[in-house]
Structure formats: structure tokens, C-alpha cells
């Protein structure tokens, strides 16, 4: 996060007071992860037509490393999770249950009770308290932006059209790219920009399909809804990039646990202030509870897989992967809402996946940012051997 956000500008960037998170090595040895430096892509040979096609194939084959394949699959997992949350939210609204803040409270609480106890196990109560005292401010900012981003995006769907929501939600991509550059200074290659344009082109085809099949709805207050979506997408892009910056430098369980803890507190206060009356009037039954459990499970998986994807690729790649969620929404809608199959959905999905591949045509996932997760030195971490860094493939 920018140093102007707090009175402790050096507490993020200064790694001299950190020790390695996972490697059981002497603390005086420098950190040098062997997997963080990938080989350069094979060059394209323009000397002859045959040489050109052979070099093109070598370049294409070089993309398909274990890390890239896992990143591509993880991106589709989070895209499926987003689709599941959209489907369950739609089902809840159809059953007269519309409490967006209450709905996300269970997500943050589940993250809190899962990852915070493990953080305390690793750091001890004293170390955990020191971590909150010294670094809690940055997690409060992260959680507040994440909570409000979720809230504003859900509210935007109530006021503006589906077309506006889908298009404006893509604003999170350039915001995320900007903050990634601000934090980690990755060198974006022009082929990555082409990959982004292709992915957004796939989104445009999906939007066109939704318009043609008449899935849109009238806007209650388009200007208000569009503002909500732009602000919410901006917060999404900021939180994605900021969380990537944190998980590349700190243990996953610390970052996600703190996001869950502060998210539970902030979300709980907002829930009590905005939805205390609606909670009493809402329909609470077995179906509603089941849908809430499904929503929370999908979001829990997303919030667990996303930071791993940040480490394997980047938060920008995560946002691009989410553009395929509308295709999965069609598959769910065929059975649940009896959607009509329109031929443009399938080439649109192929275009998005092609953009995700072209994104790493020249650059490698390892070049997107340094992966150096370490626990604070003031914490006497429980060590149980030299285990792998999650996300370092």
C-alpha cells in the first residue's frame, strides 16, 4: 500500500526485519528461490518460413509449464466459484432474501475461524498480538476496501442494467494492473496488453450474447448504479493487487486470516447498522440456509485459491480469468433458469482462454513479481521442517 496511507511508510517495504516463512535454514543466509527465475522464451526465427513455424511451435510449447497450467486451471476454478455465487445469490433474491452484507458476513467469519487459529498456532498468542499491533493497519485497509467493494457491486446490480454491470466490472483490470505496477514494478510486455484486449473482446462477445438473448433488465437509476459499479470495481482492483503484494511477502494464512478477522468486524458493524430490520423480516428456512452455505463455500474456495493464483501468476491474471464466468453461468442457466443457448457463447469462451494464453506468450509467470514470503522476525514461528512455499511451482 502507498506509504501515505499510514504513519509507518517503511513497515511494508523494509524486509530487513523479516526471516524466511517456510525454509528451515540459518537466518544469516540470503534468500534465493530457485524457482523464481524462469528461462527466457525461445526466440522467433524469421530466417525462413520453415524456421519461423518451428520457432513459433517452440515458443508455444514453452508456455505450457507446470506453473502456467496450474495458473490457467486455478483461474477457471475461481471463475466457476464466481458463477456459483451469482447463481446462489439469484436464487436467494428469487426467494425474497436480499441481504448482501449479511450474506458476505458468513464468508469473512469462515475465513477468520479457519486461518486465524492456524496463525496463532504458528506465531503464538504473543506473536499474533505483535503482528496485529505492528501490521494490523494494512490489513484493516485491505479488509475495509474488500467489504465495501463487495457491497457496492451487489448494490449496483439493483440500480443499473446487466450490460453496464458486465462492462464496468472490467474496470477492475486496468486498476489492478496500475497498482501491481505501483507495488512491484513488473515489466509489462506488449503481448500482455494484446492478451488483455483479446480477453476483453471475449467479454464483449459474451455481453452481446446476453443482449441478443434478452437477459438484460431495466435500470432503476442507471447513473447511481454505474457509479456504484465503477467505485466497487476500483476497490476490487486495488484489493486484488494489494493482497497479491502481501501474499508475495507474507504467509498466506496470516494475510487471509487477517482479511477474515477484520472483514468480520467491519462487515458485522455494517450489517447491524444497515440490515438489522431486514434480517428479522427475511425468509429463513432450509432452502435459504442451504443456499447460504453453498454461497459461503464457493466464496471460501475463491478466497483460498485466489492468493495462490496471485503467487503463481498475478492478480491481473486472476481478473482476466474471471471474464470466462459468464460462459459457466450459461451452463448453470441451461438447467436452472432455462436459458437459450446462443452460438456466440462458445467462441467467446475460446477467445477469453486464448487471451489468457497469449498473456504469457512472451513474459513468464515468474516475472510478474518476486515471491519471497517471510514471517515477521519478532515472531518466534513454530518450525516443523522445510516445507514448500504455497504457489511456488
GROMACS .gro file of C-alpha atoms in nm:
model
  393
    1UNK     CA    1   0.000   0.000   0.000
    2UNK     CA    2   0.116   0.356  -0.057
    3UNK     CA    3   0.314   0.496   0.230
    4UNK     CA    4   0.084   0.800   0.251
    5UNK     CA    5  -0.193   0.575   0.383
    6UNK     CA    6  -0.028   0.540   0.720
    7UNK     CA    7   0.231   0.674   0.953
    8UNK     CA    8   0.450   0.364   0.906
    9UNK     CA    9   0.570   0.402   0.546
   10UNK     CA   10   0.865   0.168   0.583
   11UNK     CA   11   0.688  -0.125   0.753
   12UNK     CA   12   0.587  -0.282   0.421
   13UNK     CA   13   0.896  -0.225   0.212
   14UNK     CA   14   1.165  -0.293   0.467
   15UNK     CA   15   1.246  -0.666   0.463
   16UNK     CA   16   1.549  -0.645   0.688
   17UNK     CA   17   1.338  -0.735   0.992
   18UNK     CA   18   1.197  -1.047   0.828
   19UNK     CA   19   1.303  -1.409   0.829
   20UNK     CA   20   1.201  -1.684   0.586
   21UNK     CA   21   0.845  -1.812   0.624
   22UNK     CA   22   0.897  -2.174   0.537
   23UNK     CA   23   1.260  -2.270   0.492
   24UNK     CA   24   1.439  -2.415   0.792
   25UNK     CA   25   1.776  -2.252   0.712
   26UNK     CA   26   2.011  -2.032   0.914
   27UNK     CA   27   1.880  -1.676   0.931
   28UNK     CA   28   2.211  -1.528   0.808
   29UNK     CA   29   2.181  -1.692   0.465
   30UNK     CA   30   2.033  -1.479   0.183
   31UNK     CA   31   1.705  -1.582   0.030
   32UNK     CA   32   1.745  -1.713  -0.326
   33UNK     CA   33   1.443  -1.907  -0.451
   34UNK     CA   34   1.550  -2.129  -0.738
   35UNK     CA   35   1.208  -2.130  -0.899
   36UNK     CA   36   1.163  -1.753  -0.922
   37UNK     CA   37   1.381  -1.713  -1.231
   38UNK     CA   38   1.236  -1.870  -1.542
   39UNK     CA   39   1.420  -1.932  -1.866
   40UNK     CA   40   1.367  -1.678  -2.142
   41UNK     CA   41   1.113  -1.777  -2.405
   42UNK     CA   42   1.266  -1.930  -2.722
   43UNK     CA   43   1.321  -1.657  -2.983
   44UNK     CA   44   1.120  -1.640  -3.305
   45UNK     CA   45   1.336  -1.723  -3.610
   46UNK     CA   46   1.249  -1.515  -3.918
   47UNK     CA   47   1.525  -1.654  -4.143
   48UNK     CA   48   1.287  -1.877  -4.342
   49UNK     CA   49   0.924  -1.988  -4.346
   50UNK     CA   50   1.010  -2.332  -4.209
   51UNK     CA   51   1.232  -2.190  -3.936
   52UNK     CA   52   0.960  -1.939  -3.845
   53UNK     CA   53   0.695  -2.207  -3.793
   54UNK     CA   54   0.932  -2.432  -3.599
   55UNK     CA   55   1.034  -2.146  -3.369
   56UNK     CA   56   0.668  -2.048  -3.331
   57UNK     CA   57   0.586  -2.400  -3.215
   58UNK     CA   58   0.880  -2.399  -2.971
   59UNK     CA   59   0.755  -2.069  -2.827
   60UNK     CA   60   0.402  -2.206  -2.791
   61UNK     CA   61   0.529  -2.527  -2.627
   62UNK     CA   62   0.742  -2.325  -2.383
   63UNK     CA   63   0.429  -2.159  -2.242
   64UNK     CA   64   0.289  -2.486  -2.109
   65UNK     CA   65   0.495  -2.520  -1.795
   66UNK     CA   66   0.356  -2.676  -1.480
   67UNK     CA   67   0.318  -2.334  -1.323
   68UNK     CA   68   0.127  -2.193  -1.621
   69UNK     CA   69  -0.107  -2.492  -1.648
   70UNK     CA   70  -0.187  -2.475  -1.277
   71UNK     CA   71  -0.243  -2.098  -1.308
   72UNK     CA   72  -0.480  -2.149  -1.600
   73UNK     CA   73  -0.674  -2.419  -1.410
   74UNK     CA   74  -0.682  -2.213  -1.088
   75UNK     CA   75  -0.820  -1.920  -1.286
   76UNK     CA   76  -1.106  -2.133  -1.413
   77UNK     CA   77  -1.171  -2.264  -1.061
   78UNK     CA   78  -1.219  -1.909  -0.929
   79UNK     CA   79  -1.430  -1.828  -1.236
   80UNK     CA   80  -1.656  -2.124  -1.155
   81UNK     CA   81  -1.674  -2.008  -0.793
   82UNK     CA   82  -1.788  -1.662  -0.908
   83UNK     CA   83  -2.055  -1.829  -1.120
   84UNK     CA   84  -2.173  -2.034  -0.821
   85UNK     CA   85  -2.201  -1.720  -0.609
   86UNK     CA   86  -2.403  -1.545  -0.883
   87UNK     CA   87  -2.638  -1.843  -0.914
   88UNK     CA   88  -2.694  -1.877  -0.538
   89UNK     CA   89  -2.745  -1.502  -0.500
   90UNK     CA   90  -3.003  -1.508  -0.781
   91UNK     CA   91  -3.182  -1.798  -0.613
   92UNK     CA   92  -3.184  -1.613  -0.280
   93UNK     CA   93  -3.330  -1.298  -0.437
   94UNK     CA   94  -3.599  -1.507  -0.609
   95UNK     CA   95  -3.693  -1.636  -0.261
   96UNK     CA   96  -3.728  -1.281  -0.124
   97UNK     CA   97  -3.394  -1.296   0.060
   98UNK     CA   98  -3.175  -0.997  -0.031
   99UNK     CA   99  -2.924  -0.911   0.241
  100UNK     CA  100  -2.587  -0.853   0.069
  101UNK     CA  101  -2.393  -0.753   0.382
  102UNK     CA  102  -2.534  -1.039   0.588
  103UNK     CA  103  -2.461  -1.278   0.304
  104UNK     CA  104  -2.089  -1.193   0.295
  105UNK     CA  105  -2.057  -1.191   0.675
  106UNK     CA  106  -2.053  -1.571   0.677
  107UNK     CA  107  -1.765  -1.567   0.426
  108UNK     CA  108  -1.541  -1.345   0.638
  109UNK     CA  109  -1.631  -1.531   0.954
  110UNK     CA  110  -1.541  -1.868   0.793
  111UNK     CA  111  -1.204  -1.727   0.680
  112UNK     CA  112  -1.146  -1.592   1.030
  113UNK     CA  113  -1.219  -1.915   1.217
  114UNK     CA  114  -1.016  -2.121   0.968
  115UNK     CA  115  -0.696  -1.923   0.918
  116UNK     CA  116  -0.662  -1.716   1.237
  117UNK     CA  117  -0.632  -2.018   1.472
  118UNK     CA  118  -0.357  -2.158   1.247
  119UNK     CA  119  -0.179  -1.820   1.253
  120UNK     CA  120  -0.195  -1.824   1.633
  121UNK     CA  121  -0.066  -2.183   1.629
  122UNK     CA  122   0.233  -2.074   1.418
  123UNK     CA  123   0.306  -1.741   1.587
  124UNK     CA  124   0.175  -1.797   1.940
  125UNK     CA  125  -0.069  -1.555   2.105
  126UNK     CA  126   0.208  -1.309   2.184
  127UNK     CA  127   0.348  -1.312   1.830
  128UNK     CA  128   0.000  -1.289   1.683
  129UNK     CA  129  -0.073  -0.987   1.902
  130UNK     CA  130   0.252  -0.822   1.796
  131UNK     CA  131   0.165  -0.882   1.433
  132UNK     CA  132  -0.174  -0.713   1.480
  133UNK     CA  133  -0.013  -0.422   1.666
  134UNK     CA  134   0.261  -0.364   1.408
  135UNK     CA  135   0.095  -0.464   1.080
  136UNK     CA  136  -0.277  -0.469   1.156
  137UNK     CA  137  -0.334  -0.126   0.997
  138UNK     CA  138  -0.261  -0.255   0.646
  139UNK     CA  139  -0.500  -0.549   0.686
  140UNK     CA  140  -0.773  -0.314   0.815
  141UNK     CA  141  -0.741  -0.109   0.494
  142UNK     CA  142  -0.744  -0.426   0.282
  143UNK     CA  143  -1.050  -0.569   0.459
  144UNK     CA  144  -1.243  -0.240   0.451
  145UNK     CA  145  -1.189  -0.199   0.076
  146UNK     CA  146  -1.282  -0.563   0.014
  147UNK     CA  147  -1.603  -0.541   0.220
  148UNK     CA  148  -1.714  -0.218   0.057
  149UNK     CA  149  -1.620  -0.341  -0.290
  150UNK     CA  150  -1.843  -0.647  -0.245
  151UNK     CA  151  -2.125  -0.431  -0.106
  152UNK     CA  152  -2.115  -0.167  -0.383
  153UNK     CA  153  -2.103  -0.421  -0.666
  154UNK     CA  154  -2.407  -0.606  -0.527
  155UNK     CA  155  -2.593  -0.274  -0.485
  156UNK     CA  156  -2.503  -0.174  -0.843
  157UNK     CA  157  -2.695  -0.474  -0.980
  158UNK     CA  158  -3.009  -0.336  -0.810
  159UNK     CA  159  -2.994   0.000  -0.989
  160UNK     CA  160  -2.829  -0.035  -1.330
  161UNK     CA  161  -2.850  -0.279  -1.622
  162UNK     CA  162  -2.672  -0.610  -1.666
  163UNK     CA  163  -2.488  -0.467  -1.968
  164UNK     CA  164  -2.348  -0.180  -1.762
  165UNK     CA  165  -2.250  -0.411  -1.477
  166UNK     CA  166  -2.060  -0.651  -1.703
  167UNK     CA  167  -1.876  -0.378  -1.890
  168UNK     CA  168  -1.795  -0.155  -1.592
  169UNK     CA  169  -1.683  -0.451  -1.381
  170UNK     CA  170  -1.396  -0.494  -1.630
  171UNK     CA  171  -1.263  -0.158  -1.499
  172UNK     CA  172  -1.103  -0.364  -1.220
  173UNK     CA  173  -0.846  -0.495  -1.473
  174UNK     CA  174  -0.664  -0.164  -1.552
  175UNK     CA  175  -0.691  -0.060  -1.186
  176UNK     CA  176  -0.530  -0.387  -1.080
  177UNK     CA  177  -0.256  -0.350  -1.345
  178UNK     CA  178  -0.179   0.002  -1.221
  179UNK     CA  179  -0.148  -0.094  -0.856
  180UNK     CA  180   0.057  -0.405  -0.943
  181UNK     CA  181   0.296  -0.178  -1.131
  182UNK     CA  182   0.297   0.066  -0.839
  183UNK     CA  183   0.382  -0.203  -0.583
  184UNK     CA  184   0.604  -0.449  -0.772
  185UNK     CA  185   0.713  -0.270  -1.092
  186UNK     CA  186   0.655  -0.563  -1.332
  187UNK     CA  187   0.767  -0.501  -1.689
  188UNK     CA  188   0.453  -0.542  -1.896
  189UNK     CA  189   0.527  -0.662  -2.248
  190UNK     CA  190   0.312  -0.552  -2.542
  191UNK     CA  191   0.197  -0.910  -2.592
  192UNK     CA  192   0.042  -0.899  -2.244
  193UNK     CA  193  -0.158  -0.594  -2.347
  194UNK     CA  194  -0.273  -0.782  -2.658
  195UNK     CA  195  -0.380  -1.072  -2.434
  196UNK     CA  196  -0.582  -0.831  -2.220
  197UNK     CA  197  -0.750  -0.680  -2.529
  198UNK     CA  198  -0.838  -1.029  -2.657
  199UNK     CA  199  -0.987  -1.129  -2.319
  200UNK     CA  200  -1.194  -0.809  -2.309
  201UNK     CA  201  -1.300  -0.881  -2.668
  202UNK     CA  202  -1.428  -1.218  -2.546
  203UNK     CA  203  -1.619  -1.034  -2.274
  204UNK     CA  204  -1.773  -0.812  -2.542
  205UNK     CA  205  -1.893  -1.121  -2.729
  206UNK     CA  206  -2.048  -1.256  -2.408
  207UNK     CA  207  -2.219  -0.922  -2.342
  208UNK     CA  208  -2.352  -0.920  -2.698
  209UNK     CA  209  -2.486  -1.273  -2.645
  210UNK     CA  210  -2.668  -1.163  -2.330
  211UNK     CA  211  -2.819  -0.867  -2.515
  212UNK     CA  212  -2.931  -1.079  -2.809
  213UNK     CA  213  -3.091  -1.341  -2.580
  214UNK     CA  214  -3.264  -1.060  -2.385
  215UNK     CA  215  -3.115  -1.126  -2.041
  216UNK     CA  216  -3.093  -0.760  -1.952
  217UNK     CA  217  -3.330  -0.578  -1.718
  218UNK     CA  218  -3.444  -0.214  -1.695
  219UNK     CA  219  -3.242   0.025  -1.482
  220UNK     CA  220  -3.398   0.182  -1.173
  221UNK     CA  221  -3.131   0.453  -1.157
  222UNK     CA  222  -2.861   0.395  -1.415
  223UNK     CA  223  -2.632   0.680  -1.309
  224UNK     CA  224  -2.640   0.572  -0.944
  225UNK     CA  225  -2.582   0.206  -1.032
  226UNK     CA  226  -2.297   0.288  -1.271
  227UNK     CA  227  -2.122   0.496  -1.005
  228UNK     CA  228  -2.160   0.211  -0.754
  229UNK     CA  229  -2.011  -0.034  -1.007
  230UNK     CA  230  -1.717   0.191  -1.100
  231UNK     CA  231  -1.626   0.253  -0.736
  232UNK     CA  232  -1.675  -0.114  -0.649
  233UNK     CA  233  -1.461  -0.229  -0.944
  234UNK     CA  234  -1.191   0.021  -0.843
  235UNK     CA  235  -1.189  -0.122  -0.492
  236UNK     CA  236  -1.175  -0.474  -0.638
  237UNK     CA  237  -0.870  -0.388  -0.849
  238UNK     CA  238  -0.700  -0.220  -0.553
  239UNK     CA  239  -0.765  -0.507  -0.310
  240UNK     CA  240  -0.657  -0.774  -0.561
  241UNK     CA  241  -0.325  -0.602  -0.631
  242UNK     CA  242  -0.268  -0.519  -0.264
  243UNK     CA  243  -0.341  -0.873  -0.149
  244UNK     CA  244  -0.101  -1.005  -0.414
  245UNK     CA  245   0.168  -0.773  -0.279
  246UNK     CA  246   0.106  -0.900   0.074
  247UNK     CA  247   0.097  -1.274  -0.006
  248UNK     CA  248   0.418  -1.250  -0.205
  249UNK     CA  249   0.591  -1.124   0.111
  250UNK     CA  250   0.396  -1.283   0.399
  251UNK     CA  251   0.246  -1.625   0.483
  252UNK     CA  252  -0.088  -1.699   0.320
  253UNK     CA  253  -0.251  -1.792   0.650
  254UNK     CA  254  -0.151  -1.456   0.802
  255UNK     CA  255  -0.292  -1.249   0.513
  256UNK     CA  256  -0.615  -1.444   0.463
  257UNK     CA  257  -0.669  -1.482   0.837
  258UNK     CA  258  -0.634  -1.108   0.892
  259UNK     CA  259  -0.863  -1.035   0.598
  260UNK     CA  260  -1.121  -1.263   0.754
  261UNK     CA  261  -1.085  -1.120   1.105
  262UNK     CA  262  -1.110  -0.753   1.012
  263UNK     CA  263  -1.366  -0.831   0.742
  264UNK     CA  264  -1.586  -1.000   1.003
  265UNK     CA  265  -1.563  -0.695   1.231
  266UNK     CA  266  -1.626  -0.434   0.959
  267UNK     CA  267  -1.893  -0.639   0.786
  268UNK     CA  268  -2.064  -0.715   1.119
  269UNK     CA  269  -2.085  -0.347   1.211
  270UNK     CA  270  -2.224  -0.259   0.868
  271UNK     CA  271  -2.468  -0.550   0.882
  272UNK     CA  272  -2.601  -0.440   1.220
  273UNK     CA  273  -2.640  -0.082   1.102
  274UNK     CA  274  -2.799  -0.142   0.761
  275UNK     CA  275  -2.979  -0.476   0.772
  276UNK     CA  276  -3.088  -0.543   1.131
  277UNK     CA  277  -3.452  -0.483   1.044
  278UNK     CA  278  -3.443  -0.672   0.713
  279UNK     CA  279  -3.282  -0.972   0.887
  280UNK     CA  280  -3.593  -1.014   1.103
  281UNK     CA  281  -3.824  -0.984   0.803
  282UNK     CA  282  -3.627  -1.212   0.569
  283UNK     CA  283  -3.738  -1.568   0.498
  284UNK     CA  284  -3.515  -1.809   0.693
  285UNK     CA  285  -3.580  -2.172   0.600
  286UNK     CA  286  -3.393  -2.485   0.497
  287UNK     CA  287  -3.360  -2.379   0.134
  288UNK     CA  288  -3.231  -2.035   0.225
  289UNK     CA  289  -2.977  -2.176   0.470
  290UNK     CA  290  -2.864  -2.431   0.210
  291UNK     CA  291  -2.811  -2.158  -0.050
  292UNK     CA  292  -2.617  -1.951   0.204
  293UNK     CA  293  -2.394  -2.250   0.280
  294UNK     CA  294  -2.334  -2.305  -0.094
  295UNK     CA  295  -2.255  -1.934  -0.144
  296UNK     CA  296  -2.017  -1.928   0.152
  297UNK     CA  297  -1.842  -2.249   0.039
  298UNK     CA  298  -1.789  -2.112  -0.313
  299UNK     CA  299  -1.656  -1.782  -0.180
  300UNK     CA  300  -1.434  -1.961   0.073
  301UNK     CA  301  -1.275  -2.163  -0.209
  302UNK     CA  302  -1.233  -1.846  -0.415
  303UNK     CA  303  -1.067  -1.654  -0.131
  304UNK     CA  304  -0.836  -1.951  -0.068
  305UNK     CA  305  -0.739  -2.021  -0.429
  306UNK     CA  306  -0.709  -1.656  -0.537
  307UNK     CA  307  -0.397  -1.571  -0.329
  308UNK     CA  308  -0.231  -1.892  -0.452
  309UNK     CA  309  -0.306  -1.778  -0.808
  310UNK     CA  310  -0.158  -1.437  -0.720
  311UNK     CA  311   0.165  -1.614  -0.633
  312UNK     CA  312   0.169  -1.847  -0.933
  313UNK     CA  313   0.075  -1.578  -1.189
  314UNK     CA  314  -0.063  -1.241  -1.077
  315UNK     CA  315  -0.376  -1.066  -0.959
  316UNK     CA  316  -0.418  -0.921  -1.310
  317UNK     CA  317  -0.430  -1.275  -1.447
  318UNK     CA  318  -0.690  -1.356  -1.182
  319UNK     CA  319  -0.913  -1.072  -1.303
  320UNK     CA  320  -0.875  -1.179  -1.665
  321UNK     CA  321  -0.968  -1.536  -1.571
  322UNK     CA  322  -1.296  -1.415  -1.421
  323UNK     CA  323  -1.410  -1.297  -1.766
  324UNK     CA  324  -1.499  -1.658  -1.852
  325UNK     CA  325  -1.753  -1.679  -1.569
  326UNK     CA  326  -2.043  -1.574  -1.792
  327UNK     CA  327  -1.991  -1.886  -2.004
  328UNK     CA  328  -2.014  -2.105  -1.694
  329UNK     CA  329  -2.320  -1.904  -1.597
  330UNK     CA  330  -2.479  -2.016  -1.924
  331UNK     CA  331  -2.414  -2.382  -1.835
  332UNK     CA  332  -2.579  -2.335  -1.494
  333UNK     CA  333  -2.862  -2.133  -1.650
  334UNK     CA  334  -2.945  -2.407  -1.901
  335UNK     CA  335  -3.059  -2.631  -1.617
  336UNK     CA  336  -3.174  -2.382  -1.352
  337UNK     CA  337  -3.323  -2.089  -1.543
  338UNK     CA  338  -3.385  -2.249  -1.886
  339UNK     CA  339  -3.159  -2.008  -2.073
  340UNK     CA  340  -3.147  -2.022  -2.452
  341UNK     CA  341  -2.815  -2.141  -2.598
  342UNK     CA  342  -2.673  -1.881  -2.834
  343UNK     CA  343  -2.384  -1.985  -3.059
  344UNK     CA  344  -2.171  -1.678  -2.974
  345UNK     CA  345  -2.112  -1.801  -2.616
  346UNK     CA  346  -1.879  -2.080  -2.725
  347UNK     CA  347  -1.640  -1.879  -2.948
  348UNK     CA  348  -1.643  -1.607  -2.679
  349UNK     CA  349  -1.517  -1.859  -2.423
  350UNK     CA  350  -1.244  -1.973  -2.666
  351UNK     CA  351  -1.142  -1.610  -2.722
  352UNK     CA  352  -1.108  -1.547  -2.345
  353UNK     CA  353  -0.897  -1.862  -2.297
  354UNK     CA  354  -0.684  -1.765  -2.599
  355UNK     CA  355  -0.623  -1.425  -2.439
  356UNK     CA  356  -0.514  -1.594  -2.116
  357UNK     CA  357  -0.258  -1.797  -2.313
  358UNK     CA  358  -0.133  -1.502  -2.520
  359UNK     CA  359  -0.089  -1.302  -2.197
  360UNK     CA  360   0.216  -1.520  -2.124
  361UNK     CA  361   0.332  -1.550  -2.486
  362UNK     CA  362   0.647  -1.351  -2.412
  363UNK     CA  363   0.655  -1.289  -2.038
  364UNK     CA  364   0.656  -1.576  -1.788
  365UNK     CA  365   0.450  -1.613  -1.468
  366UNK     CA  366   0.774  -1.597  -1.267
  367UNK     CA  367   0.847  -1.247  -1.400
  368UNK     CA  368   0.526  -1.094  -1.261
  369UNK     CA  369   0.672  -1.033  -0.915
  370UNK     CA  370   0.922  -1.163  -0.663
  371UNK     CA  371   0.794  -1.445  -0.444
  372UNK     CA  372   0.958  -1.407  -0.104
  373UNK     CA  373   0.712  -1.499   0.176
  374UNK     CA  374   0.852  -1.448   0.524
  375UNK     CA  375   0.715  -1.433   0.874
  376UNK     CA  376   0.798  -1.129   1.090
  377UNK     CA  377   1.125  -1.161   1.281
  378UNK     CA  378   0.958  -1.053   1.604
  379UNK     CA  379   0.752  -1.372   1.584
  380UNK     CA  380   0.902  -1.696   1.708
  381UNK     CA  381   0.740  -1.916   1.447
  382UNK     CA  382   0.681  -2.287   1.508
  383UNK     CA  383   0.914  -2.472   1.270
  384UNK     CA  384   0.837  -2.823   1.161
  385UNK     CA  385   1.079  -2.870   0.873
  386UNK     CA  386   1.142  -2.723   0.530
  387UNK     CA  387   0.801  -2.724   0.361
  388UNK     CA  388   0.720  -2.581   0.018
  389UNK     CA  389   0.612  -2.226  -0.039
  390UNK     CA  390   0.248  -2.244  -0.145
  391UNK     CA  391   0.220  -2.120  -0.501
  392UNK     CA  392   0.587  -2.169  -0.587
  393UNK     CA  393   0.571  -2.434  -0.861
   0.00000   0.00000   0.00000
